[in-house]
């Protein structure tokens, strides 16, 4: 009976409350979002840990943002794969030794996406076996990879000669555009990811301090009372 009441409460209260419904959407999309450079779900969860009411209040906006960014990510992924296939000749063109943007695009689209998939799979397994770890534990690999690719992309972009830039623009325009978009996305994703990671560390430290205080500080207070 208790289980049935909990299910009924969930249906009546959670699904009819827009804030709670959107909070659930944020959690459900977190697995897919791990493959995207922009992880709004992590920010929403961090806000909820800091202040639950604030987290519920911003959940609808973050859920909407998640859907939009995931749709953009799908488009970005598809266009990138198409560019890699259409402009595969750029892999062995004369400018490839100077600015290997085809290989860069391949590495970004495979490593960042696959890394996000692995992190999402690990989170799913941990939730399945009901093992809790600090939220920051799995948040570093993605921004670290994006930071690496951001720096590498800036170097390739800045070091590209005018001759090669004209060559790519004339013969592999789609690939060049995708390369520019990737560098910008990696830069923005790295900044947001690292900022979120730092925020999660601060939140985790605060959470552990609260647990420590509740467990040990009352003992000290009782000792002081006994002495008095």
Tab-separated table of C-alpha atoms in Angstrom:
chain	number	residue	atom	x	y	z
A	1	UNK	CA	0.000	0.000	0.000
A	2	UNK	CA	2.809	2.405	0.868
A	3	UNK	CA	4.452	1.806	-2.501
A	4	UNK	CA	1.154	2.423	-4.304
A	5	UNK	CA	0.628	5.655	-2.375
A	6	UNK	CA	4.124	6.851	-3.321
A	7	UNK	CA	3.427	6.115	-6.993
A	8	UNK	CA	0.073	7.943	-6.800
A	9	UNK	CA	1.737	10.905	-5.088
A	10	UNK	CA	4.372	11.014	-7.815
A	11	UNK	CA	1.767	11.062	-10.569
A	12	UNK	CA	-0.516	13.590	-8.938
A	13	UNK	CA	2.037	15.949	-7.472
A	14	UNK	CA	5.188	15.646	-9.558
A	15	UNK	CA	3.680	15.388	-13.030
A	16	UNK	CA	1.151	18.175	-12.467
A	17	UNK	CA	3.732	20.525	-10.950
A	18	UNK	CA	5.680	22.203	-13.770
A	19	UNK	CA	8.772	22.776	-11.625
A	20	UNK	CA	8.977	19.169	-10.424
A	21	UNK	CA	8.230	17.860	-13.901
A	22	UNK	CA	11.018	19.959	-15.414
A	23	UNK	CA	13.379	18.851	-12.631
A	24	UNK	CA	12.662	15.264	-13.670
A	25	UNK	CA	13.291	16.184	-17.335
A	26	UNK	CA	16.685	17.664	-16.384
A	27	UNK	CA	17.663	14.400	-14.664
A	28	UNK	CA	16.363	12.183	-17.479
A	29	UNK	CA	18.234	14.132	-20.166
A	30	UNK	CA	21.510	14.123	-18.231
A	31	UNK	CA	22.686	10.855	-19.848
A	32	UNK	CA	22.235	12.132	-23.412
A	33	UNK	CA	23.531	15.561	-22.447
A	34	UNK	CA	26.877	14.064	-21.416
A	35	UNK	CA	27.702	13.691	-25.110
A	36	UNK	CA	27.018	17.386	-25.725
A	37	UNK	CA	29.678	20.085	-25.107
A	38	UNK	CA	27.153	22.149	-23.118
A	39	UNK	CA	25.938	20.417	-19.958
A	40	UNK	CA	23.188	22.575	-18.478
A	41	UNK	CA	21.945	19.646	-16.389
A	42	UNK	CA	25.096	19.711	-14.252
A	43	UNK	CA	24.586	23.406	-13.544
A	44	UNK	CA	20.922	22.799	-12.646
A	45	UNK	CA	21.847	19.962	-10.272
A	46	UNK	CA	24.513	22.125	-8.639
A	47	UNK	CA	21.990	24.925	-8.054
A	48	UNK	CA	19.530	22.416	-6.577
A	49	UNK	CA	22.176	21.156	-4.118
A	50	UNK	CA	22.907	24.708	-3.017
A	51	UNK	CA	19.239	25.677	-2.706
A	52	UNK	CA	16.427	23.262	-3.556
A	53	UNK	CA	13.808	25.980	-3.993
A	54	UNK	CA	16.077	27.900	-6.367
A	55	UNK	CA	16.824	24.683	-8.250
A	56	UNK	CA	13.117	23.933	-8.684
A	57	UNK	CA	12.509	27.517	-9.796
A	58	UNK	CA	15.138	27.489	-12.564
A	59	UNK	CA	14.473	23.875	-13.619
A	60	UNK	CA	11.922	24.782	-16.337
A	61	UNK	CA	14.376	27.164	-17.987
A	62	UNK	CA	17.245	24.700	-17.806
A	63	UNK	CA	15.049	21.887	-19.138
A	64	UNK	CA	14.040	24.054	-22.084
A	65	UNK	CA	17.667	25.018	-22.613
A	66	UNK	CA	18.687	21.356	-22.504
A	67	UNK	CA	16.216	20.439	-25.233
A	68	UNK	CA	17.377	23.342	-27.426
A	69	UNK	CA	21.080	22.569	-26.942
A	70	UNK	CA	20.532	18.852	-27.549
A	71	UNK	CA	18.765	19.630	-30.829
A	72	UNK	CA	21.635	21.945	-31.788
A	73	UNK	CA	24.109	19.226	-30.817
A	74	UNK	CA	22.363	16.690	-33.061
A	75	UNK	CA	22.535	19.154	-35.963
A	76	UNK	CA	26.179	19.955	-35.165
A	77	UNK	CA	27.048	16.248	-34.996
A	78	UNK	CA	25.298	15.388	-38.270
A	79	UNK	CA	26.845	18.323	-40.159
A	80	UNK	CA	30.298	17.429	-38.796
A	81	UNK	CA	30.003	13.807	-39.921
A	82	UNK	CA	28.788	14.920	-43.359
A	83	UNK	CA	31.686	17.376	-43.662
A	84	UNK	CA	34.179	14.658	-42.743
A	85	UNK	CA	32.719	12.367	-45.397
A	86	UNK	CA	32.317	14.963	-48.152
A	87	UNK	CA	35.716	16.571	-47.584
A	88	UNK	CA	37.646	13.364	-46.894
A	89	UNK	CA	40.176	14.427	-49.567
A	90	UNK	CA	41.338	17.169	-47.191
A	91	UNK	CA	43.017	14.450	-45.136
A	92	UNK	CA	45.777	14.137	-47.747
A	93	UNK	CA	45.740	17.587	-49.347
A	94	UNK	CA	48.969	19.678	-49.587
A	95	UNK	CA	47.911	21.832	-46.604
A	96	UNK	CA	47.162	18.836	-44.377
A	97	UNK	CA	50.709	18.719	-43.041
A	98	UNK	CA	50.530	22.382	-41.998
A	99	UNK	CA	46.969	22.546	-40.706
A	100	UNK	CA	45.344	19.150	-40.319
A	101	UNK	CA	41.817	20.413	-39.764
A	102	UNK	CA	40.195	17.210	-41.101
A	103	UNK	CA	41.972	15.118	-38.472
A	104	UNK	CA	41.160	17.735	-35.837
A	105	UNK	CA	37.453	17.571	-36.690
A	106	UNK	CA	37.553	13.766	-36.569
A	107	UNK	CA	39.242	13.747	-33.159
A	108	UNK	CA	36.813	16.279	-31.686
A	109	UNK	CA	33.660	14.577	-32.934
A	110	UNK	CA	34.798	11.110	-31.817
A	111	UNK	CA	36.733	11.675	-28.583
A	112	UNK	CA	34.500	14.313	-26.968
A	113	UNK	CA	31.299	12.472	-27.911
A	114	UNK	CA	32.616	9.018	-26.936
A	115	UNK	CA	33.997	10.366	-23.655
A	116	UNK	CA	30.589	11.816	-22.828
A	117	UNK	CA	28.951	8.473	-23.645
A	118	UNK	CA	31.357	6.613	-21.330
A	119	UNK	CA	30.720	9.084	-18.484
A	120	UNK	CA	26.974	8.749	-18.996
A	121	UNK	CA	27.244	4.955	-18.944
A	122	UNK	CA	29.277	5.047	-15.721
A	123	UNK	CA	26.698	7.342	-14.099
A	124	UNK	CA	23.889	5.008	-15.212
A	125	UNK	CA	25.637	1.972	-13.692
A	126	UNK	CA	26.310	3.843	-10.430
A	127	UNK	CA	22.650	4.848	-10.220
A	128	UNK	CA	21.617	1.277	-10.994
A	129	UNK	CA	23.674	-0.177	-8.149
A	130	UNK	CA	22.792	2.826	-5.956
A	131	UNK	CA	26.331	4.019	-5.377
A	132	UNK	CA	26.746	7.731	-4.772
A	133	UNK	CA	29.955	9.592	-5.603
A	134	UNK	CA	30.728	13.322	-5.575
A	135	UNK	CA	29.196	15.058	-8.598
A	136	UNK	CA	32.571	16.597	-9.403
A	137	UNK	CA	34.241	13.156	-9.727
A	138	UNK	CA	32.962	12.600	-13.266
A	139	UNK	CA	32.775	16.232	-14.340
A	140	UNK	CA	36.453	16.891	-15.061
A	141	UNK	CA	37.233	14.622	-18.077
A	142	UNK	CA	34.921	16.403	-20.542
A	143	UNK	CA	36.055	19.998	-19.839
A	144	UNK	CA	39.665	18.805	-19.722
A	145	UNK	CA	39.305	17.269	-23.188
A	146	UNK	CA	37.513	20.362	-24.500
A	147	UNK	CA	40.219	22.629	-23.076
A	148	UNK	CA	42.868	20.548	-24.851
A	149	UNK	CA	41.001	20.728	-28.155
A	150	UNK	CA	40.265	24.431	-27.673
A	151	UNK	CA	43.961	25.240	-27.279
A	152	UNK	CA	44.900	22.941	-30.157
A	153	UNK	CA	42.211	24.447	-32.370
A	154	UNK	CA	43.348	27.993	-31.636
A	155	UNK	CA	46.919	27.016	-32.544
A	156	UNK	CA	45.794	25.413	-35.820
A	157	UNK	CA	43.503	28.326	-36.668
A	158	UNK	CA	46.080	30.978	-35.830
A	159	UNK	CA	48.933	29.113	-37.532
A	160	UNK	CA	47.078	28.516	-40.785
A	161	UNK	CA	48.681	30.411	-43.650
A	162	UNK	CA	46.587	32.636	-45.883
A	163	UNK	CA	47.343	30.336	-48.794
A	164	UNK	CA	45.952	27.276	-46.997
A	165	UNK	CA	42.981	29.247	-45.717
A	166	UNK	CA	42.107	30.198	-49.295
A	167	UNK	CA	42.669	26.608	-50.413
A	168	UNK	CA	40.295	25.208	-47.799
A	169	UNK	CA	37.730	27.936	-48.461
A	170	UNK	CA	37.756	27.176	-52.197
A	171	UNK	CA	37.905	23.372	-52.080
A	172	UNK	CA	36.674	22.338	-48.622
A	173	UNK	CA	34.472	25.188	-47.484
A	174	UNK	CA	32.138	23.021	-45.419
A	175	UNK	CA	35.026	21.433	-43.524
A	176	UNK	CA	36.605	24.829	-42.845
A	177	UNK	CA	33.313	26.175	-41.476
A	178	UNK	CA	32.847	23.112	-39.277
A	179	UNK	CA	36.428	23.505	-38.029
A	180	UNK	CA	35.799	27.136	-37.034
A	181	UNK	CA	32.544	26.186	-35.285
A	182	UNK	CA	34.280	23.351	-33.432
A	183	UNK	CA	37.035	25.614	-32.114
A	184	UNK	CA	34.478	28.151	-30.868
A	185	UNK	CA	32.311	25.411	-29.308
A	186	UNK	CA	35.330	23.839	-27.604
A	187	UNK	CA	36.379	27.212	-26.153
A	188	UNK	CA	32.909	28.000	-24.798
A	189	UNK	CA	32.379	24.435	-23.588
A	190	UNK	CA	35.740	24.427	-21.796
A	191	UNK	CA	34.986	27.672	-19.936
A	192	UNK	CA	31.488	26.536	-18.902
A	193	UNK	CA	32.692	23.025	-18.024
A	194	UNK	CA	35.626	24.147	-15.887
A	195	UNK	CA	33.485	26.771	-14.137
A	196	UNK	CA	30.849	24.128	-13.381
A	197	UNK	CA	33.537	21.741	-12.139
A	198	UNK	CA	34.895	24.341	-9.707
A	199	UNK	CA	31.376	25.098	-8.517
A	200	UNK	CA	30.677	21.397	-7.973
A	201	UNK	CA	33.864	21.010	-5.921
A	202	UNK	CA	32.837	23.923	-3.706
A	203	UNK	CA	29.337	22.457	-3.360
A	204	UNK	CA	30.706	18.985	-2.515
A	205	UNK	CA	33.065	20.425	0.095
A	206	UNK	CA	30.168	22.340	1.648
A	207	UNK	CA	28.024	19.200	1.680
A	208	UNK	CA	30.739	17.125	3.345
A	209	UNK	CA	31.336	19.893	5.899
A	210	UNK	CA	27.641	19.933	6.783
A	211	UNK	CA	27.689	16.155	7.284
A	212	UNK	CA	30.841	16.427	9.391
A	213	UNK	CA	29.342	19.204	11.498
A	214	UNK	CA	26.125	17.300	12.155
A	215	UNK	CA	28.017	14.146	13.105
A	216	UNK	CA	30.834	15.513	15.256
A	217	UNK	CA	30.118	19.055	16.435
A	218	UNK	CA	27.137	18.094	18.653
A	219	UNK	CA	29.460	15.687	20.506
A	220	UNK	CA	31.800	18.547	21.312
A	221	UNK	CA	28.916	20.673	22.487
A	222	UNK	CA	27.701	17.907	24.779
A	223	UNK	CA	31.186	17.566	26.314
A	224	UNK	CA	31.264	21.299	26.984
A	225	UNK	CA	27.850	21.073	28.682
A	226	UNK	CA	29.013	18.147	30.844
A	227	UNK	CA	32.092	20.101	31.950
A	228	UNK	CA	29.930	23.062	32.872
